[in-house]
Coordinates of C-alpha atoms in Angstrom, one line a residue:
M921 CA 0.0 0.0 0.0
T922 CA 1.3 3.5 -0.9
A923 CA -1.2 6.2 -0.1
L924 CA -2.7 5.8 3.4
E925 CA -6.2 5.8 2.1
P926 CA -8.0 5.7 -1.3
T927 CA -6.8 8.8 -3.2
I928 CA -7.8 10.4 -6.5
L929 CA -6.3 13.5 -8.1
A930 CA -8.6 14.6 -11.0
T931 CA -7.2 17.3 -13.2
S932 CA -7.4 19.6 -16.2
G933 CA -3.6 19.7 -16.5
G934 CA -0.3 18.0 -15.7
H935 CA 1.6 18.5 -18.9
R936 CA 3.7 21.3 -20.4
I937 CA 5.9 21.8 -23.4
G938 CA 9.6 20.9 -22.8
G939 CA 12.7 22.5 -24.0
R940 CA 14.4 19.4 -25.3
T941 CA 11.4 17.1 -25.3
R942 CA 7.9 17.6 -26.6
V943 CA 6.1 17.0 -23.3
L944 CA 7.2 17.4 -19.6
F945 CA 5.3 16.4 -16.5
D946 CA 4.1 19.6 -14.7
S947 CA 3.4 20.1 -11.0
L948 CA 0.1 18.2 -11.0
V949 CA 1.7 14.9 -12.0
H950 CA 4.4 15.4 -9.4
H951 CA 1.7 16.1 -6.8
A952 CA 0.1 12.8 -7.6
V953 CA 3.4 11.1 -6.9
D954 CA 3.8 13.1 -3.6
L955 CA 0.3 11.9 -2.6
S956 CA 1.3 8.3 -3.1
G957 CA 4.0 8.6 -0.4
A958 CA 6.7 7.1 -2.7
H959 CA 10.0 8.2 -1.2
G960 CA 13.5 6.9 -1.2
R961 CA 13.2 5.2 -4.6
R962 CA 12.0 5.9 -8.1
P963 CA 8.2 6.3 -8.2
R964 CA 6.3 3.7 -10.2
V965 CA 3.8 5.4 -12.6
L966 CA 1.4 3.6 -14.9
Y967 CA 0.5 5.5 -18.0
V968 CA -2.9 4.6 -19.6
G969 CA -3.6 6.0 -23.0
T970 CA -6.8 4.2 -23.8
A971 CA -8.7 7.5 -24.5
I972 CA -6.4 8.3 -27.4
G973 CA -6.4 4.8 -28.7
D974 CA -3.0 4.0 -27.1
A975 CA -1.3 6.3 -29.7
E976 CA 2.3 5.1 -29.8
H977 CA 3.7 8.6 -30.4
F978 CA 2.2 9.9 -27.2
T979 CA 3.3 6.8 -25.2
T980 CA 6.9 7.7 -26.4
R981 CA 6.4 11.3 -25.2
M982 CA 5.2 10.1 -21.8
T983 CA 8.1 7.7 -21.5
E984 CA 10.5 10.5 -22.2
A985 CA 8.7 12.8 -19.7
A986 CA 9.0 10.1 -17.1
R987 CA 12.7 9.7 -17.7
V988 CA 13.3 13.4 -17.2
A989 CA 11.2 13.4 -14.1
G990 CA 13.0 10.4 -12.6
F991 CA 9.9 8.1 -12.7
D992 CA 9.8 4.4 -13.7
L993 CA 6.9 4.5 -16.2
T994 CA 5.0 1.4 -17.4
P995 CA 2.5 2.0 -20.3
L996 CA -0.7 0.0 -20.3
H997 CA -2.0 -0.6 -23.8
L998 CA -5.4 -2.3 -24.6
F999 CA -5.1 -1.9 -28.4
P1000 CA -5.0 -4.3 -30.2
M1001 CA -4.7 -6.5 -27.1
P1002 CA -3.3 -5.9 -23.5
N1003 CA 0.4 -5.5 -23.7
L1004 CA 0.9 -6.9 -20.2
E1005 CA 0.6 -10.6 -19.2
D1006 CA -0.7 -9.7 -15.7
V1007 CA -2.7 -6.5 -16.0
E1008 CA -4.1 -6.6 -12.4
G1009 CA -0.7 -7.4 -10.8
T1010 CA 1.0 -4.6 -12.7
V1011 CA -1.7 -2.0 -11.8
L1012 CA -1.6 -3.0 -8.1
D1013 CA 2.2 -2.7 -8.1
Q1014 CA 2.1 1.0 -9.1
D1015 CA 2.4 4.2 -7.0
V1016 CA 0.3 6.3 -9.4
V1017 CA -1.9 5.7 -12.4
W1018 CA -2.0 8.6 -14.8
V1019 CA -4.8 8.4 -17.4
M1020 CA -4.5 10.5 -20.6
G1021 CA -7.3 12.6 -22.0
G1022 CA -9.2 11.9 -25.2
S1023 CA -12.5 10.1 -25.6
V1024 CA -14.0 9.2 -22.2
V1025 CA -16.8 7.3 -23.8
N1026 CA -14.4 5.0 -25.6
L1027 CA -12.2 4.6 -22.5
L1028 CA -15.2 3.5 -20.4
A1029 CA -16.3 0.9 -23.0
V1030 CA -12.9 -0.6 -23.5
W1031 CA -12.0 -0.6 -19.8
R1032 CA -15.3 -2.5 -19.0
A1033 CA -14.7 -5.0 -21.8
H1034 CA -11.3 -5.9 -20.3
G1035 CA -12.4 -5.7 -16.7
L1036 CA -10.1 -2.8 -16.1
D1037 CA -12.8 -0.9 -14.3
R1038 CA -12.8 -3.5 -11.5
I1039 CA -9.0 -3.6 -11.4
M1040 CA -8.9 0.2 -11.0
H1041 CA -11.3 0.1 -8.1
R1042 CA -9.2 -2.5 -6.4
A1043 CA -6.1 -0.4 -7.0
W1044 CA -7.8 2.6 -5.6
Q1045 CA -8.9 0.7 -2.5
S1046 CA -5.3 -0.6 -2.1
G1047 CA -3.7 2.9 -2.0
V1048 CA -2.6 3.3 -5.6
V1049 CA -3.2 7.0 -6.4
L1050 CA -5.6 7.3 -9.4
S1051 CA -5.1 10.5 -11.5
G1052 CA -5.3 11.9 -14.9
V1053 CA -6.3 14.7 -17.2
S1054 CA -9.6 15.5 -19.0
A1055 CA -11.1 12.1 -19.9
G1056 CA -8.6 10.8 -17.3
S1057 CA -10.4 13.0 -14.7
L1058 CA -14.0 12.5 -15.9
C1059 CA -13.8 8.8 -15.9
W1060 CA -13.6 8.5 -12.0
Y1061 CA -17.0 10.4 -11.6
E1062 CA -20.7 9.7 -12.2
G1063 CA -20.6 11.8 -15.4
G1064 CA -20.3 15.2 -16.9
A1065 CA -19.8 17.0 -20.2
T1066 CA -17.8 15.5 -23.1
D1067 CA -17.0 16.0 -26.8
S1068 CA -16.5 12.2 -27.2
F1069 CA -19.6 12.0 -29.5
G1070 CA -18.6 14.9 -31.8
P1071 CA -17.8 18.6 -31.8
E1072 CA -21.0 19.5 -29.9
L1073 CA -20.7 18.8 -26.2
R1074 CA -23.0 16.2 -24.8
P1075 CA -23.6 14.5 -21.4
V1076 CA -21.9 11.3 -20.4
T1077 CA -23.7 9.6 -17.4
N1078 CA -22.0 6.1 -17.1
G1079 CA -18.7 7.0 -15.5
L1080 CA -17.1 4.6 -13.1
G1081 CA -18.7 6.4 -10.2
F1082 CA -15.8 6.0 -7.7
L1083 CA -16.6 9.7 -6.9
P1084 CA -20.3 10.3 -6.5
Y1085 CA -20.3 13.7 -8.3
G1086 CA -20.4 15.2 -11.8
N1087 CA -17.2 16.5 -13.3
G1088 CA -16.5 19.5 -15.5
V1089 CA -13.0 19.8 -17.1
H1090 CA -11.4 22.6 -19.1
Y1091 CA -14.0 24.8 -17.4
D1092 CA -12.3 28.1 -18.5
S1093 CA -11.0 27.2 -21.9
D1094 CA -14.1 25.6 -23.5
E1095 CA -16.9 28.1 -23.4
G1096 CA -19.6 25.4 -23.8
R1097 CA -18.7 23.4 -20.8
R1098 CA -19.9 25.7 -18.0
P1099 CA -23.5 26.2 -19.3
L1100 CA -23.8 22.5 -20.1
I1101 CA -22.7 21.5 -16.6
H1102 CA -25.1 24.0 -15.1
R1103 CA -28.0 22.5 -17.2
L1104 CA -27.1 18.9 -16.3
V1105 CA -26.9 19.7 -12.6
A1106 CA -30.1 21.7 -12.7
D1107 CA -32.2 19.0 -14.4
G1108 CA -30.7 16.2 -12.3
T1109 CA -28.8 14.5 -15.1
V1110 CA -25.7 14.6 -13.0
P1111 CA -25.3 15.2 -9.3
T1112 CA -23.4 18.1 -7.7
A1113 CA -20.5 18.7 -10.0
H1114 CA -16.8 19.5 -9.2
C1115 CA -15.1 21.4 -12.0
T1116 CA -11.6 22.5 -12.8
D1117 CA -10.1 25.3 -14.9
D1118 CA -7.0 24.3 -17.0
G1119 CA -4.1 23.7 -14.7
V1120 CA -6.1 22.8 -11.7
G1121 CA -6.6 19.5 -9.9
L1122 CA -9.0 18.2 -7.2
V1123 CA -7.7 15.9 -4.4
Y1124 CA -10.0 13.3 -2.9
R1125 CA -9.4 11.1 0.2
G1126 CA -12.0 8.4 -0.2
T1127 CA -14.9 10.2 -1.7
E1128 CA -14.3 13.5 0.2
L1129 CA -12.9 16.5 -1.7
V1130 CA -10.2 17.7 0.6
E1131 CA -8.3 20.2 -1.6
A1132 CA -7.9 22.0 -4.9
V1133 CA -4.4 22.5 -6.2
A1134 CA -3.1 24.4 -9.2
E1135 CA 0.1 24.5 -11.4
V1136 CA -0.8 27.9 -12.9
P1137 CA -1.8 31.2 -11.3
G1138 CA -5.4 32.6 -11.4
A1139 CA -7.2 29.4 -12.3
G1140 CA -10.0 28.0 -10.1
A1141 CA -12.1 25.1 -9.1
Y1142 CA -15.8 25.1 -8.7
V1143 CA -18.7 23.2 -7.0
V1144 CA -22.0 23.4 -8.8
T1145 CA -25.0 22.4 -6.8
R1146 CA -28.7 22.2 -7.7
D1147 CA -30.9 24.8 -6.0
P1148 CA -33.4 23.4 -3.5
D1149 CA -36.3 24.6 -5.6
G1150 CA -34.9 22.9 -8.7
A1151 CA -35.0 26.1 -10.7
G1152 CA -31.3 26.6 -11.2
V1153 CA -27.9 26.0 -9.7
T1154 CA -25.4 27.7 -7.4
E1155 CA -21.7 27.8 -8.4
Q1156 CA -19.1 28.2 -5.6
R1157 CA -15.5 28.9 -6.5
I1158 CA -12.8 27.1 -4.6
E1159 CA -9.4 28.9 -4.5
P1160 CA -6.7 26.3 -5.2
R1161 CA -3.4 26.1 -3.4
R1162 CA -0.6 26.9 -5.8
L1163 CA 1.8 24.1 -6.2
A1164 CA 5.5 24.8 -6.4
P1165 CA 6.7 24.9 -10.0
S1166 CA 8.3 21.6 -11.1
T1167 CA 12.1 21.9 -11.7
R1168 CA 12.2 18.6 -13.6
G1169 CA 9.6 17.4 -16.1

């Protein structure tokens, strides 16, 4: 066991452009490692790129980012078949799972077909920190807003539900997400929603939101709740704690 209790870091960030590499890990990925309690050795990070079809070029970029950061990274591919003989054993042996963005709808379907949803739940309960960006955030919740079906944002309501909330990602950079989240919460399609601007992450111990953290200045997190009369919603901003800038990838 790594983290002392089930821990999730759900984000709209974690990557930045490197000087000598295409991608570096930013402060949110490093914070996921810190949350795992991995000290005195190289942290073990599982990279899951299901949402972008296990694109090999991005796996290469994540591997290079991990090398710069000092992490031991294991990619988990499910296309065209699992690349690991013992998927469950490998997942449970990690400190952190980092899930890439892309299509959350496709991610959920493929994970369930391979039983990875159940494996991720066991890993979460065992203290492996579950984390990710965009689709890699939304997947842990009940549902939220997605462009998985096409350019027009639509609701997704069959998330893994480890966290009993809705989720809104890229809340400040995609103008359609805030009004759709408001509508979905107002009509009861998704429950109370926890949302993040780009560069912000939400830390959960068990299912309790304990902190918002940010790798960029000025960005925020938000809780959107349905009004008691059902006529609308209330949005409350949470001011994140600014993380120290990462000195390595």
